[in-house]
XYZ file of C-alpha atoms in Angstrom:
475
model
C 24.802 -89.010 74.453
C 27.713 -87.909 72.642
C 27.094 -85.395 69.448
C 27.586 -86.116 65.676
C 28.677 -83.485 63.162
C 27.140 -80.176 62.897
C 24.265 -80.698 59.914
C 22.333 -77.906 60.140
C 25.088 -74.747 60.183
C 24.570 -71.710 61.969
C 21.449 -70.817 60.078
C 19.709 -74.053 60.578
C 20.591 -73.822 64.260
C 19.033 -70.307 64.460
C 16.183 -71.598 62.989
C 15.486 -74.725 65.131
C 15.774 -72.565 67.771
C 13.006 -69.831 66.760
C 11.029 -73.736 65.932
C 11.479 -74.682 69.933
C 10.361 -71.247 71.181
C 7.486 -70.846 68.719
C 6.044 -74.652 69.024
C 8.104 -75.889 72.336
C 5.930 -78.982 72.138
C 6.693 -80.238 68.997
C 8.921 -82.964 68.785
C 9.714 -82.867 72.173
C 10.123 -85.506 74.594
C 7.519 -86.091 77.703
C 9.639 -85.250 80.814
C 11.290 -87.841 82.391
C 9.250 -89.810 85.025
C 10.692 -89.143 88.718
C 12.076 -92.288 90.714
C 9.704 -92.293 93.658
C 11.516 -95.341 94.706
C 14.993 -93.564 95.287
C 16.065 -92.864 99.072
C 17.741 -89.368 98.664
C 19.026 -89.171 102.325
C 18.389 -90.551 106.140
C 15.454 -87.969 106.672
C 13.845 -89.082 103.354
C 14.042 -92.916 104.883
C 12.867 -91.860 108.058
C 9.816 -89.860 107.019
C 8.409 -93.352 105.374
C 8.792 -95.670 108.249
C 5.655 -94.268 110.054
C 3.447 -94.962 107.230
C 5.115 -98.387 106.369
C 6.099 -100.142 109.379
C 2.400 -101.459 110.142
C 1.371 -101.841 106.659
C 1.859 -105.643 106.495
C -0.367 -105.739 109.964
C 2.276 -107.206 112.291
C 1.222 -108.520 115.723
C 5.333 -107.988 116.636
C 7.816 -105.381 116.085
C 11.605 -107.366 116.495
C 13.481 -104.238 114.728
C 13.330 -100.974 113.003
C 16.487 -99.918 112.011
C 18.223 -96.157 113.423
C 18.029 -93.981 110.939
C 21.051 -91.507 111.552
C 23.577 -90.052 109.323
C 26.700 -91.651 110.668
C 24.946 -95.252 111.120
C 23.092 -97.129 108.024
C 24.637 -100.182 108.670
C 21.404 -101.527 109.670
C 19.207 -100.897 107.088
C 19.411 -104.576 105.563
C 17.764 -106.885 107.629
C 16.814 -110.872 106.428
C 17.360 -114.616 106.822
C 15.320 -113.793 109.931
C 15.689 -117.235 112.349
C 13.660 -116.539 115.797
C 14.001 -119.973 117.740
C 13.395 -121.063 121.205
C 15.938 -120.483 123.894
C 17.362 -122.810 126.272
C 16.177 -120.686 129.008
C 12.439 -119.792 127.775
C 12.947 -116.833 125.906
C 12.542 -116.435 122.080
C 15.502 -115.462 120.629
C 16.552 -114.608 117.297
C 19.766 -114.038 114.605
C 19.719 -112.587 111.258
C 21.764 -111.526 108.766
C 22.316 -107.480 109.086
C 23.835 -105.079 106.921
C 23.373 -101.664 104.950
C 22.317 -103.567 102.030
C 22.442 -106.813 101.250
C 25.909 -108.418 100.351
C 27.832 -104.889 101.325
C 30.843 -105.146 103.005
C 29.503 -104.544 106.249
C 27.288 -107.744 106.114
C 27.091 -109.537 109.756
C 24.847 -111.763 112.068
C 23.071 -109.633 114.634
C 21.540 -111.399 117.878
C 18.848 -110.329 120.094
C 16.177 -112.353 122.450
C 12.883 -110.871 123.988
C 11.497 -112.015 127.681
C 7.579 -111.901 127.293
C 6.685 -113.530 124.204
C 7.804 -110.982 121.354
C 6.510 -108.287 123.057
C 10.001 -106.175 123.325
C 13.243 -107.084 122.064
C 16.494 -106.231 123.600
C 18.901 -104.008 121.091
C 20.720 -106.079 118.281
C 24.354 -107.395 119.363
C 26.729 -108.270 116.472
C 27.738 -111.689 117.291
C 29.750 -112.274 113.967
C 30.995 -110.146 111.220
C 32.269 -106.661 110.852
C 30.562 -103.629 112.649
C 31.586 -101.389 109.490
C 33.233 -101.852 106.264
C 36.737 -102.572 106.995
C 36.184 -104.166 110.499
C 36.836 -107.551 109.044
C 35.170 -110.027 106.105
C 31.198 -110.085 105.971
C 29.371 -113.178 107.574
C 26.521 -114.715 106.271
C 23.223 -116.423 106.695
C 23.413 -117.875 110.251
C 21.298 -120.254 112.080
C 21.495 -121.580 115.482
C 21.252 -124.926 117.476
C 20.240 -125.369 121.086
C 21.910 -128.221 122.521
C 19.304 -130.252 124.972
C 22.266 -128.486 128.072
C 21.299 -125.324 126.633
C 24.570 -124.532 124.771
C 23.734 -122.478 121.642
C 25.538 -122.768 118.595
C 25.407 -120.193 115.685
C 26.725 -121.313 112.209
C 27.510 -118.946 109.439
C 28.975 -118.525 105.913
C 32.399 -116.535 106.483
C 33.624 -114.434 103.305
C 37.202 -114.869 103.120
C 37.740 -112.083 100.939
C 37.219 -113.547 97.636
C 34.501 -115.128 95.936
C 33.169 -117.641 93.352
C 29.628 -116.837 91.718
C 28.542 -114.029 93.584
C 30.134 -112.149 96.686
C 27.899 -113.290 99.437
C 27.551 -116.859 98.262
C 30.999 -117.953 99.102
C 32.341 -119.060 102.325
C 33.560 -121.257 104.638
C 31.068 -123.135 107.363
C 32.739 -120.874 110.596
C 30.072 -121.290 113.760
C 30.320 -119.438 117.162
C 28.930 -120.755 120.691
C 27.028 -119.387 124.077
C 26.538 -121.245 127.299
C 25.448 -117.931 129.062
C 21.909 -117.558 126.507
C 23.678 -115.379 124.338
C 25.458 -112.704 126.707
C 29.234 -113.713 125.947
C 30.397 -115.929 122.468
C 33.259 -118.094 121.846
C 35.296 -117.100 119.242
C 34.777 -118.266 115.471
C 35.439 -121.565 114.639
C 35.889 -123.440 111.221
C 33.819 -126.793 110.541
C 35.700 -128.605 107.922
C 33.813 -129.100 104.571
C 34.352 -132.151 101.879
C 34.256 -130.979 98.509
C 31.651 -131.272 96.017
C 31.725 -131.915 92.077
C 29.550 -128.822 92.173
C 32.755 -126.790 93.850
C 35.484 -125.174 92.337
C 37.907 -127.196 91.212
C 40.859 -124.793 93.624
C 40.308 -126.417 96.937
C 41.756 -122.934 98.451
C 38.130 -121.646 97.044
C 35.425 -121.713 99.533
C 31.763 -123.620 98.967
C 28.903 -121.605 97.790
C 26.404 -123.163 100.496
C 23.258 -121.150 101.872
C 20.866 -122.849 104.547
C 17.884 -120.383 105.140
C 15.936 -122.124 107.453
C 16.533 -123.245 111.378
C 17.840 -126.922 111.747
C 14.740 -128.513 113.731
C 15.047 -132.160 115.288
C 13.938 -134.388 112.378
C 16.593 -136.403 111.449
C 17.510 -139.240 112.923
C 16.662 -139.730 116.538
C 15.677 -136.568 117.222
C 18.777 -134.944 115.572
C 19.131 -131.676 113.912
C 18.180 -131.767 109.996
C 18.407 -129.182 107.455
C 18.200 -128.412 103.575
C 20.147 -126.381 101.982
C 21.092 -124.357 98.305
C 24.643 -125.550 96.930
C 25.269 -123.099 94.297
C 27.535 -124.629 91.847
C 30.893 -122.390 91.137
C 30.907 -120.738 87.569
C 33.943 -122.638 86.920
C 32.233 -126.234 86.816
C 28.560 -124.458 85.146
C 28.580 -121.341 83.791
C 25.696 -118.989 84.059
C 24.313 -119.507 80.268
C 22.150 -116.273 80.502
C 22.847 -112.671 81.538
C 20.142 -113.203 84.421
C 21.723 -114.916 87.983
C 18.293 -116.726 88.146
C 19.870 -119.297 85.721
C 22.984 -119.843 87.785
C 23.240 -123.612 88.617
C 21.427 -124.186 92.146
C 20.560 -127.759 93.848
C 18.994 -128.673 97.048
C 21.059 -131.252 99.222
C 20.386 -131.838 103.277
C 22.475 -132.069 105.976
C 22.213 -134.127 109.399
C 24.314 -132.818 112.566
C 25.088 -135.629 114.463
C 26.557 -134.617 118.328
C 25.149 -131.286 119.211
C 24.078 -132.804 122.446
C 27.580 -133.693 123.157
C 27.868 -129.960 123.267
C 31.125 -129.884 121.393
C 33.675 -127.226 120.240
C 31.967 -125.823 117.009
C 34.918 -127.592 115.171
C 34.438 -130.788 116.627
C 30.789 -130.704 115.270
C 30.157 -133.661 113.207
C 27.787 -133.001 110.317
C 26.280 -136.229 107.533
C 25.464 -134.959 104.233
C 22.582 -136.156 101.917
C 21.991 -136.338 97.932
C 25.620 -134.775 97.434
C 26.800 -134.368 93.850
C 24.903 -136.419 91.495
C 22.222 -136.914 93.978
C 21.526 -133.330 94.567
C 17.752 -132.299 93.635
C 17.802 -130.781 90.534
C 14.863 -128.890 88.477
C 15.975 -127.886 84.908
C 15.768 -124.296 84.066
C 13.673 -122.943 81.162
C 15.336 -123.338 77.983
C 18.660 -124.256 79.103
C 18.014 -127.802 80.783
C 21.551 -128.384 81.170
C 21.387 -126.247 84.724
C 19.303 -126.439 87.363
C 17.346 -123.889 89.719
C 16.465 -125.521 92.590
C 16.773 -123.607 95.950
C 16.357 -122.556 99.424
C 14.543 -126.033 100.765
C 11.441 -126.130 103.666
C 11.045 -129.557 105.426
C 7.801 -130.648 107.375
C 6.871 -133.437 108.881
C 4.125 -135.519 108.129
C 1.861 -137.624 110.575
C 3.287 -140.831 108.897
C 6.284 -140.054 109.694
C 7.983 -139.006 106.366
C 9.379 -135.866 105.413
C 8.106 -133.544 102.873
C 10.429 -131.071 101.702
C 9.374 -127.820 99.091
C 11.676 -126.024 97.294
C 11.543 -122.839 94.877
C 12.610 -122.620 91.433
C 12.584 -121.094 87.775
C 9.496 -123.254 86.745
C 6.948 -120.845 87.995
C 5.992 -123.108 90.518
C 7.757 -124.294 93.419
C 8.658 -128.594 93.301
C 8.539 -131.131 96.187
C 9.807 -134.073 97.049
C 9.129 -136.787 100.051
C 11.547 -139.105 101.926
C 10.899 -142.251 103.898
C 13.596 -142.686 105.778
C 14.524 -139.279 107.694
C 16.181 -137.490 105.244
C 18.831 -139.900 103.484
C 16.954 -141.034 100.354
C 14.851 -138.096 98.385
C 12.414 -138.924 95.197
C 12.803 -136.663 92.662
C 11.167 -133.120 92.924
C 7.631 -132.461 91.235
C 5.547 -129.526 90.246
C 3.426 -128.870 93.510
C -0.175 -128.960 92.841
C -3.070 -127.988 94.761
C -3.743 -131.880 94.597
C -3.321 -135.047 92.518
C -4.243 -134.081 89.098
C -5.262 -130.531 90.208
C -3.426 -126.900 89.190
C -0.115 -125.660 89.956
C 0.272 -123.239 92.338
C 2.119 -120.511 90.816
C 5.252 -118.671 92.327
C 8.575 -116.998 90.778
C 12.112 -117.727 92.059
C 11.281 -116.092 95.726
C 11.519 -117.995 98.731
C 8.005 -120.214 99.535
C 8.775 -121.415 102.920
C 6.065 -123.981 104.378
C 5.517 -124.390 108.000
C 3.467 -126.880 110.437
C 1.258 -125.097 112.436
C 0.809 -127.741 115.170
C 4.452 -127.010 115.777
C 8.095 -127.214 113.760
C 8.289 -130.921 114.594
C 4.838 -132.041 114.974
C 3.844 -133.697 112.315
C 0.513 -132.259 112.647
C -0.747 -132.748 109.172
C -2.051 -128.941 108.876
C 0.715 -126.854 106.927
C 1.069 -123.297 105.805
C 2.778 -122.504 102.865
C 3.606 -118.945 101.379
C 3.638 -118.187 98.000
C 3.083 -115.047 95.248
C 0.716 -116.865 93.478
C 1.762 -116.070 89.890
C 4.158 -117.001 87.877
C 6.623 -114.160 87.656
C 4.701 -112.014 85.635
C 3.614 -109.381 87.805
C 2.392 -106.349 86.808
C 3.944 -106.058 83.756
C 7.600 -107.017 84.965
C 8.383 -110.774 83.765
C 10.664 -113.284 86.196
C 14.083 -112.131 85.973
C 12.990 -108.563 87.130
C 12.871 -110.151 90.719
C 13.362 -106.578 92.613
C 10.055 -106.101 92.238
C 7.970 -109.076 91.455
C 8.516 -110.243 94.859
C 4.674 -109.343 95.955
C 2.515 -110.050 97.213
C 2.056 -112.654 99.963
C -0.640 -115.219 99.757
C -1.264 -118.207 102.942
C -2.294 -121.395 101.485
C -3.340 -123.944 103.614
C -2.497 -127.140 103.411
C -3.601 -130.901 104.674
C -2.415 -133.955 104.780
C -3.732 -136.758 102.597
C -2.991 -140.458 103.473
C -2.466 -142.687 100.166
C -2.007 -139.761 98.080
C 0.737 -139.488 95.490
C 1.270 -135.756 96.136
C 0.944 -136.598 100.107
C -0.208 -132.876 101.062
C -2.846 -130.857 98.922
C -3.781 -127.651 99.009
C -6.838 -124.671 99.847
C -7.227 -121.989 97.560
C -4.506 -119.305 98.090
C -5.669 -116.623 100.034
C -4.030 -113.165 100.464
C -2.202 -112.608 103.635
C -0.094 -109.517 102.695
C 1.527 -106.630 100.852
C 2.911 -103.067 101.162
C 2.050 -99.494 98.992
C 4.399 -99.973 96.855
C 6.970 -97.430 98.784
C 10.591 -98.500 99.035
C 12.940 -98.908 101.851
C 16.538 -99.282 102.805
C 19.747 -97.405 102.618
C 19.706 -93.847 101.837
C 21.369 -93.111 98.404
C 19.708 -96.284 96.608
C 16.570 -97.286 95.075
C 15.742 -98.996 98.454
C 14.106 -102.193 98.392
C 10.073 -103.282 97.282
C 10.200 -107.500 97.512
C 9.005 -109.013 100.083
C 10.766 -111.719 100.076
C 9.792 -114.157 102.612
C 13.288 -115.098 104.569
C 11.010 -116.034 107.580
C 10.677 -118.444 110.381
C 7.904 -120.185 112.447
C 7.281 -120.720 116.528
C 4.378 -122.247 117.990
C 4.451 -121.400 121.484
C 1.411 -122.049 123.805
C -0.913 -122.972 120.891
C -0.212 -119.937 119.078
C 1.590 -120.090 115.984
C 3.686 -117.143 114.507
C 4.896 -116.057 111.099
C 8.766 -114.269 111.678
C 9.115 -112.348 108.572
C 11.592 -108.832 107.006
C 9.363 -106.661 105.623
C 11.195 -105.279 102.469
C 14.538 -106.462 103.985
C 14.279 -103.406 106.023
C 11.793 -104.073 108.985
C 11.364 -107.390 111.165
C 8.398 -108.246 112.437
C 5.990 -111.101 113.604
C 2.567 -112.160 112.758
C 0.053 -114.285 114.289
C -0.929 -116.951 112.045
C -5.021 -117.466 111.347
C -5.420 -121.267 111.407
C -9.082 -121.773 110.815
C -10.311 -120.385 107.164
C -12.918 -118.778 108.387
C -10.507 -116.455 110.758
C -8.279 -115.773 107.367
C -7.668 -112.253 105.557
C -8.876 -112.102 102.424
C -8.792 -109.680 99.750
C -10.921 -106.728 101.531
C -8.077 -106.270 104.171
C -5.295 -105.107 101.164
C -3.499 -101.763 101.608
């Protein structure tokens, strides 16, 4: 703080010294409280993984990050997608980096041969190694084509941005036919425009999909929701906060993957574009919307059910009858008709079928905070650390219903000591932010989840309530 005018003179100087010797106590202020969360260097970081990395009880270890000085460009670890490859094997991409939206930001690869068990080392399949190597890439997701050629898509940085660095980029995609040893090189998959774009056309989208594309649409094709962040040009942010930035859910149909085409040659149909884009208003400002990061089930009639988070304190649905092209407007999910909301902050609430991604069993799992946003005394725009703790919540099918899934009573599933992670020289990370994904192979269903951004692990899903964690099991 920079000093006024000398007041007191030399005498009263003298003397409020002689006051701070005699009485050091008075007036003074309590020490400052140490930041237990801060990551002072790589040996610091390493001496918590022991104690942290089975804290969430993982059945699976995918990846702990080296911890060296020369290499922390693996310390950020999310969008986790583990999928089914063409030859048997799980496999799985993510987005890696030394902390999220850094420069060094890239998709990372890696499969395992018996069931999760091991995992070979992460290959960087997209992106730059280090800052420098090249522009970041972003939130990829793959596509198995029924020959077995994969397909990764990505968000590619260009080296500019719109609302926030790691939001804006073009749709580039890569391609194996060898499960995953050797990759085509990047690819561009032309885009139309949106109202919700910038108005240069040189300006890249601000498009996120978070989950994998499973075969729902129509005839069996590859389906997907996804966040369309609208540039800052069209809707400004009207608070300080980004959680007011203007967010809407559309969906996206890809149309010849089984034609195994060049990735530019692959054809993509896009649902409730521009004005039809699912909207929920944001508190107080109603004029934007924050509405994001869309889960799709099926149902056992046949329609889709698709949840999305948002600013309300609960996440919203909505249902469509006819594969994905038509949408009624999103809702405040409740436990059931006429029952409570279940309560969740702006944090990703991904719901999965546990008969399977494309079953349509009727028995769901959905993952949510259960409160509000007020956690612990932090309220929801203080989302580095409200992000906790995980609760299952079990959900059935109801025929004839209005909301057509309701809801069990949530039930804790997990949460860490409160002990940061990620790259040395920062405050690390506490949220547990559930960038996840979902298998069911041989019966057995598994939750793919980061663990503070930082760790990736698996988790064997209890389907029965009476095989559930509850609140004894906490850390």
């Amino acid at each position: 703080m920079p000093h006024g005018p000398n007041i007191l003179g030399r005498t009263g100087m003298v003397t409020a010294a002689l006051l701070a010797v005699v009485w050091p106590s008075a007036g003074a202020a309590p020490a400052p409280k140490a930041n237990t969360n801060f990551i002072a260097s790589a040996a610091d970081l390493k001496a918590r993984i022991p104690g942290q990395l089975r804290v969430t009880r993982p059945d699976f270890v995918v990846f702990v990050p080296e911890i060296t000085d020369e290499r922390v460009n693996d310390t950020g670890n999310e969008h986790f997608l583990v999928f089914d490859g063409p030859d048997g094997s799980l496999m799985a991409v993510w987005t890696q980096s030394s902390a999220e939206s850094q420069p060094d930001q890239h998709i990372a690869f890696s499969r395992s041969d018996d069931e999760g068990k091991t995992w070979t080392k992460p290959r960087t399949i997209a992106g730059p190694q280090k800052p420098g190597d090249g522009h970041m890439a972003s939130w990829g997701y793959p596509l198995v084509s029924k020959a077995g050629r994969i397909y990764v898509l990505y968000s590619q940085h260009i080296g500019k941005h719109d609302n926030f660095v790691h939001h804006t980029g073009w749709l580039h995609g890569i391609c194996s036919d060898d499960q995953g040893r050797t990759w085509s090189a990047p690819q561009n998959i032309p885009l139309p425009r949106s109202r919700n774009d910038h108005p240069d056309t040189n300006m890249p989208p601000n498009m996120l999909c978070w989950q994998k594309p499973l075969r729902l649409g129509k005839d069996g094709r590859y389906f997907a929701g996804f966040t369309r962040w609208t540039s800052f040009a069209v809707r400004p942010n009207p608070t300080k906060s980004w959680i007011s930035a203007d967010s809407r859910v559309e969906f996206m149909r890809f149309e010849n993957v089984d034609e195994n085409p060049p990735v530019k040659d692959l054809r993509i149909t896009w649902f409730a574009a521009n004005e039809k884009a699912l909207a929920v208003p944001f508190p107080g400002h109603p004029e934007v919307s924050a509405c994001q990061e869309p889960t799709v089930v099926k149902l056992p009639d046949g329609r889709l059910f698709c949840v999305m988070r948002t600013a309300a304190g609960s996440p919203f649905w909505s249902v469509s009858a006819d594969t994905g092209e038509t949408w009624s407007q999103p809702r405040r999910l409740l436990r059931r008709d006429g029952g409570e909301p279940l309560l969740h902050p702006l944090s990703p609430c991904p719901m999965y079928d546990v008969g399977g991604n494309e079953a349509g069993s009727g028995r769901y799992a959905l993952f949510i905070h259960n409160h509000d946003g007020h956690y612990q005394g932090y309220k929801p725009t203080d989302t580095s650390f409200h992000r906790r703790p995980i609760y299952i919540v079990r959900g059935r099918f109801q025929a004839g219903a209005d909301q057509p899934v309701w809801f069990d009573e949530p039930q804790f599933f997990m949460d860490h000591h409160g002990v940061s992670l990620g790259k040395p020289g920062t405050n690390g990370r506490l949220d547990l932010a559930l960038y996840s994904s979902f298998t069911c192979r041989n019966g057995r269903p598994v939750l793919w989840y980061p663990d503070r951004k930082f760790f990736l692990l698996g988790r064997i899903l209890p389907i029965e309530p009476s095989v559930a964690p509850d609140s004894a099991s906490r850390p």
